[in-house]
PDB file of C-alpha atoms in Angstrom:
ATOM      1  CA  MET L  17       0.012  -0.069  -0.062  1.00 62.00           C
ATOM      2  CA  ALA L  18       1.324   3.434  -0.846  1.00 72.00           C
ATOM      3  CA  THR L  19       2.042   5.931   1.835  1.00 78.00           C
ATOM      4  CA  VAL L  20       1.033   9.428   1.897  1.00 74.00           C
ATOM      5  CA  PHE L  21       4.374  10.541   0.585  1.00 75.00           C
ATOM      6  CA  ASP L  22       4.337   8.112  -2.204  1.00 77.00           C
ATOM      7  CA  LYS L  23       1.052   9.844  -3.321  1.00 79.00           C
ATOM      8  CA  LEU L  24       2.660  13.327  -3.017  1.00 78.00           C
ATOM      9  CA  LYS L  25       5.531  12.127  -5.012  1.00 80.00           C
ATOM     10  CA  ARG L  26       2.979  11.087  -7.750  1.00 84.00           C
ATOM     11  CA  LEU L  27       1.905  14.728  -7.787  1.00 87.00           C
ATOM     12  CA  ARG L  28       5.167  16.161  -8.356  1.00 88.00           C
ATOM     13  CA  CYS L  29       4.766  16.250 -12.126  1.00 89.00           C
ATOM     14  CA  GLU L  30       1.542  18.282 -11.556  1.00 91.00           C
ATOM     15  CA  ALA L  31       3.307  20.611  -9.141  1.00 92.00           C
ATOM     16  CA  MET L  32       6.094  20.978 -11.846  1.00 93.00           C
ATOM     17  CA  GLN L  33       3.670  21.837 -14.536  1.00 94.00           C
ATOM     18  CA  TYR L  34       1.895  24.393 -11.922  1.00 94.00           C
ATOM     19  CA  SER L  35       5.379  25.825 -11.460  1.00 92.00           C
ATOM     20  CA  ARG L  36       5.923  26.190 -15.351  1.00 93.00           C
ATOM     21  CA  TYR L  37       2.737  28.037 -15.670  1.00 93.00           C
ATOM     22  CA  ILE L  38       3.654  30.475 -12.748  1.00 92.00           C
ATOM     23  CA  TYR L  39       7.025  30.940 -14.476  1.00 90.00           C
ATOM     24  CA  PHE L  40       5.459  31.930 -17.768  1.00 92.00           C
ATOM     25  CA  ARG L  41       2.768  33.964 -15.994  1.00 89.00           C
ATOM     26  CA  SER L  42      -0.095  31.890 -17.256  1.00 90.00           C
ATOM     27  CA  LEU L  43      -2.103  32.540 -14.172  1.00 91.00           C
ATOM     28  CA  SER L  44      -5.484  31.127 -15.137  1.00 92.00           C
ATOM     29  CA  ALA L  45      -3.863  27.872 -16.050  1.00 94.00           C
ATOM     30  CA  ALA L  46      -2.051  27.941 -12.677  1.00 93.00           C
ATOM     31  CA  GLU L  47      -5.265  28.593 -10.899  1.00 94.00           C
ATOM     32  CA  ASP L  48      -6.883  25.647 -12.631  1.00 94.00           C
ATOM     33  CA  MET L  49      -4.078  23.344 -11.835  1.00 93.00           C
ATOM     34  CA  LEU L  50      -4.043  24.444  -8.268  1.00 93.00           C
ATOM     35  CA  ARG L  51      -7.707  23.499  -7.886  1.00 94.00           C
ATOM     36  CA  SER L  52      -7.013  20.205  -9.370  1.00 92.00           C
ATOM     37  CA  ILE L  53      -4.199  19.476  -7.125  1.00 92.00           C
ATOM     38  CA  ARG L  54      -6.345  20.634  -4.179  1.00 93.00           C
ATOM     39  CA  SER L  55      -8.931  18.086  -4.953  1.00 92.00           C
ATOM     40  CA  LYS L  56      -6.241  15.440  -5.044  1.00 91.00           C
ATOM     41  CA  VAL L  57      -4.516  16.348  -1.782  1.00 90.00           C
ATOM     42  CA  GLU L  58      -7.625  16.829   0.431  1.00 89.00           C
ATOM     43  CA  SER L  59      -7.627  13.215   1.540  1.00 88.00           C
ATOM     44  CA  LEU L  60      -3.929  13.099   2.282  1.00 87.00           C
ATOM     45  CA  GLY L  61      -4.086  14.873   5.654  1.00 88.00           C
ATOM     46  CA  GLU L  62      -1.439  17.236   6.983  1.00 90.00           C
ATOM     47  CA  ALA L  63       1.125  16.364   4.293  1.00 86.00           C
ATOM     48  CA  GLY L  64      -1.393  16.961   1.485  1.00 89.00           C
ATOM     49  CA  ARG L  65      -2.283  20.353   3.348  1.00 93.00           C
ATOM     50  CA  GLY L  66       1.360  21.347   3.429  1.00 91.00           C
ATOM     51  CA  PHE L  67       1.796  20.494  -0.234  1.00 91.00           C
ATOM     52  CA  TYR L  68      -1.137  22.504  -1.182  1.00 94.00           C
ATOM     53  CA  ASP L  69      -0.236  25.450   1.076  1.00 95.00           C
ATOM     54  CA  ALA L  70       3.208  25.640  -0.607  1.00 93.00           C
ATOM     55  CA  LEU L  71       1.769  25.875  -4.062  1.00 94.00           C
ATOM     56  CA  ASN L  72      -0.986  28.284  -2.871  1.00 95.00           C
ATOM     57  CA  GLY L  73       1.389  30.534  -1.313  1.00 93.00           C
ATOM     58  CA  LEU L  74       3.511  30.764  -4.466  1.00 93.00           C
ATOM     59  CA  TYR L  75       0.264  31.819  -6.563  1.00 94.00           C
ATOM     60  CA  ILE L  76      -0.451  34.550  -3.858  1.00 93.00           C
ATOM     61  CA  ALA L  77       3.152  35.779  -4.053  1.00 91.00           C
ATOM     62  CA  ILE L  78       2.987  36.079  -7.739  1.00 90.00           C
ATOM     63  CA  THR L  79      -0.460  37.566  -7.967  1.00 91.00           C
ATOM     64  CA  SER L  80       0.390  40.097  -5.227  1.00 90.00           C
ATOM     65  CA  ASP L  81       3.635  40.817  -7.145  1.00 86.00           C
ATOM     66  CA  ASP L  82       5.490  40.908  -3.892  1.00 84.00           C
ATOM     67  CA  LYS L  83       9.276  41.255  -4.833  1.00 85.00           C
ATOM     68  CA  ASN L  84      10.463  40.292  -1.309  1.00 88.00           C
ATOM     69  CA  THR L  85       9.508  36.708  -1.650  1.00 88.00           C
ATOM     70  CA  PHE L  86      11.774  33.852  -1.846  1.00 89.00           C
ATOM     71  CA  TYR L  87      10.374  32.933  -5.357  1.00 89.00           C
ATOM     72  CA  TYR L  88      11.125  36.398  -6.800  1.00 88.00           C
ATOM     73  CA  LYS L  89      14.530  36.571  -5.335  1.00 88.00           C
ATOM     74  CA  LEU L  90      15.405  33.258  -6.851  1.00 89.00           C
ATOM     75  CA  TYR L  91      13.959  34.150 -10.167  1.00 89.00           C
ATOM     76  CA  TYR L  92      15.812  37.470 -10.458  1.00 87.00           C
ATOM     77  CA  ASP L  93      18.842  36.937  -8.449  1.00 86.00           C
ATOM     78  CA  SER L  94      19.945  33.344  -8.540  1.00 86.00           C
ATOM     79  CA  SER L  95      21.552  31.202 -11.106  1.00 89.00           C
ATOM     80  CA  PRO L  96      20.130  27.686 -11.723  1.00 91.00           C
ATOM     81  CA  ASP L  97      22.807  26.219  -9.822  1.00 92.00           C
ATOM     82  CA  ASP L  98      21.954  28.183  -6.835  1.00 91.00           C
ATOM     83  CA  VAL L  99      18.110  27.182  -7.126  1.00 91.00           C
ATOM     84  CA  GLU L 100      19.446  23.581  -7.463  1.00 92.00           C
ATOM     85  CA  SER L 101      21.443  24.080  -4.264  1.00 91.00           C
ATOM     86  CA  TYR L 102      18.297  25.367  -2.279  1.00 89.00           C
ATOM     87  CA  ARG L 103      16.188  22.372  -3.739  1.00 90.00           C
ATOM     88  CA  ASP L 104      18.828  20.004  -2.368  1.00 90.00           C
ATOM     89  CA  LYS L 105      18.753  21.589   1.167  1.00 88.00           C
ATOM     90  CA  LEU L 106      14.851  21.454   0.991  1.00 84.00           C
ATOM     91  CA  LEU L 107      14.886  17.814   0.125  1.00 83.00           C
ATOM     92  CA  ASN L 108      17.238  16.989   3.077  1.00 82.00           C
ATOM     93  CA  GLU L 109      14.808  18.866   5.413  1.00 78.00           C
ATOM     94  CA  ALA L 110      11.893  16.951   4.076  1.00 74.00           C
ATOM     95  CA  TYR L 111      13.523  13.710   5.168  1.00 74.00           C
ATOM     96  CA  ARG L 112      14.949  14.657   8.462  1.00 78.00           C
ATOM     97  CA  GLU L 113      13.589  12.779  11.432  1.00 79.00           C
ATOM     98  CA  THR L 114      11.888  15.739  13.268  1.00 80.00           C
ATOM     99  CA  ALA L 115      10.079  16.940  10.396  1.00 76.00           C
ATOM    100  CA  ASP L 116       6.252  16.513  10.814  1.00 85.00           C
ATOM    101  CA  GLU L 117       3.779  15.624   7.928  1.00 86.00           C
ATOM    102  CA  TYR L 118       2.869  19.179   7.119  1.00 88.00           C
ATOM    103  CA  GLU L 119       6.419  20.181   6.711  1.00 88.00           C
ATOM    104  CA  ARG L 120       7.469  17.248   4.555  1.00 86.00           C
ATOM    105  CA  GLY L 121       4.397  17.842   2.207  1.00 87.00           C
ATOM    106  CA  PHE L 122       5.340  21.604   2.135  1.00 90.00           C
ATOM    107  CA  THR L 123       9.044  21.024   1.283  1.00 89.00           C
ATOM    108  CA  LEU L 124       8.274  18.319  -1.361  1.00 89.00           C
ATOM    109  CA  ALA L 125       6.092  20.757  -3.155  1.00 91.00           C
ATOM    110  CA  TRP L 126       8.806  23.368  -3.011  1.00 91.00           C
ATOM    111  CA  GLU L 127      11.338  20.727  -4.221  1.00 92.00           C
ATOM    112  CA  ALA L 128       9.184  20.319  -7.223  1.00 92.00           C
ATOM    113  CA  ILE L 129       8.963  24.073  -7.851  1.00 93.00           C
ATOM    114  CA  LEU L 130      12.494  24.545  -7.587  1.00 92.00           C
ATOM    115  CA  SER L 131      13.524  21.633  -9.830  1.00 92.00           C
ATOM    116  CA  GLN L 132      11.281  23.235 -12.566  1.00 93.00           C
ATOM    117  CA  LEU L 133      12.551  26.860 -11.758  1.00 92.00           C
ATOM    118  CA  ALA L 134      16.093  25.659 -12.141  1.00 93.00           C
ATOM    119  CA  GLU L 135      15.266  23.964 -15.455  1.00 93.00           C
ATOM    120  CA  LEU L 136      13.344  26.888 -16.746  1.00 92.00           C
ATOM    121  CA  LYS L 137      16.004  29.216 -16.008  1.00 91.00           C
ATOM    122  CA  ARG L 138      18.575  27.383 -18.123  1.00 90.00           C
ATOM    123  CA  GLN L 139      16.198  26.991 -20.991  1.00 90.00           C
ATOM    124  CA  TYR L 140      14.450  30.498 -20.683  1.00 87.00           C
ATOM    125  CA  PRO L 141      16.373  32.865 -18.813  1.00 82.00           C
ATOM    126  CA  PRO L 142      14.073  35.490 -17.182  1.00 76.00           C
ATOM    127  CA  LYS L 143      14.031  38.888 -18.627  1.00 71.00           C
ATOM    128  CA  VAL L 144      15.336  41.405 -16.162  1.00 62.00           C
ATOM    129  CA  GLU L 145      13.422  44.547 -16.585  1.00 58.00           C
ATOM    130  CA  LYS L 146      15.750  47.528 -16.094  1.00 48.00           C
ATOM    131  CA  LEU L 147      14.177  50.273 -14.362  1.00 48.00           C
ATOM    132  CA  GLN L 148      14.746  53.565 -16.255  1.00 51.00           C
ATOM    133  CA  GLU L 149      15.417  56.609 -14.254  1.00 50.00           C
ATOM    134  CA  PRO L 150      12.758  59.099 -15.096  1.00 52.00           C
ATOM    135  CA  SER L 151      14.184  62.031 -17.075  1.00 52.00           C
ATOM    136  CA  LEU L 152      13.719  65.177 -14.984  1.00 51.00           C
ATOM    137  CA  PRO L 153      13.534  68.727 -16.425  1.00 54.00           C
ATOM    138  CA  LYS L 154      16.376  70.885 -15.660  1.00 56.00           C
ATOM    139  CA  SER L 155      16.464  72.508 -12.250  1.00 59.00           C
ATOM    140  CA  VAL L 156      15.578  76.132 -12.020  1.00 55.00           C
ATOM    141  CA  THR L 157      19.337  76.865 -10.834  1.00 57.00           C
ATOM    142  CA  GLU L 158      20.633  74.905 -13.775  1.00 62.00           C
ATOM    143  CA  MET L 159      18.490  76.838 -16.336  1.00 55.00           C
ATOM    144  CA  LEU L 160      19.326  80.306 -14.639  1.00 56.00           C
ATOM    145  CA  ARG L 161      23.145  79.228 -15.103  1.00 61.00           C
ATOM    146  CA  GLY L 162      22.785  78.438 -18.707  1.00 59.00           C
ATOM    147  CA  ASP L 163      22.022  80.607 -21.648  1.00 56.00           C
ATOM    148  CA  GLU L 164      18.297  80.181 -21.425  1.00 57.00           C
ATOM    149  CA  SER L 165      16.283  83.159 -20.167  1.00 61.00           C
ATOM    150  CA  ILE L 166      13.365  82.594 -17.867  1.00 61.00           C
ATOM    151  CA  GLU L 167      10.715  85.157 -17.340  1.00 67.00           C
ATOM    152  CA  ILE L 168       8.768  84.685 -14.140  1.00 67.00           C
ATOM    153  CA  LYS L 169       5.407  86.397 -14.174  1.00 69.00           C
ATOM    154  CA  PRO L 170       3.444  86.973 -11.155  1.00 64.00           C
ATOM    155  CA  ARG L 171      -0.024  85.327 -10.938  1.00 70.00           C
ATOM    156  CA  ARG L 172      -1.785  88.407  -9.927  1.00 70.00           C
ATOM    157  CA  LYS L 173      -1.633  91.959 -10.493  1.00 67.00           C
ATOM    158  CA  PRO L 174       0.173  93.744  -7.596  1.00 63.00           C
ATOM    159  CA  LYS L 175      -2.453  95.597  -5.343  1.00 69.00           C
ATOM    160  CA  SER L 176      -1.026  99.004  -6.508  1.00 68.00           C
ATOM    161  CA  GLU L 177      -2.204  98.031 -10.092  1.00 66.00           C
ATOM    162  CA  GLN L 178      -5.530  96.594  -9.196  1.00 63.00           C
ATOM    163  CA  PRO L 179      -8.461  98.972  -9.953  1.00 65.00           C
ATOM    164  CA  LYS L 180     -10.116 100.279  -6.626  1.00 67.00           C
ATOM    165  CA  LYS L 181     -13.607  99.452  -5.806  1.00 66.00           C
ATOM    166  CA  SER L 182     -15.834 102.360  -5.497  1.00 62.00           C
ATOM    167  CA  SER L 183     -18.517 102.261  -2.773  1.00 56.00           C
TER     168      SER L 183
END
């Protein structure tokens, strides 16, 4: 009879496909896949809940566009070898004696995510968007120093020039 973790390992391909959808920002397909995975892990107890929570957390991080998340940092700032190193560390955590079922399910999901991320980073390196600094107009002092002449007009006529009201 297959253990809970054997069943979760069978879902690894689906978790990797889900990770692929996330990588390419196919969020509607990722959401559909997440629903499918949820229905399959509901009967797997705490390990299934941990597996689902890891995948759902990734979806929330991507849809909220939170640049401080683990996934974003790996996506933008890490090499595929670094990602694989983190994957290996997570896999070791999943099999340590003191890990509970929830933690094992959670780390198994992240292992699948990171495996797919490393592979995709090799095949399709992420496009790093360079932030352009806004082009600011010259400051007033720079304009005054230059050859350009500036005429500053008052908003209102001075009081001495305003017509007096007759009573």
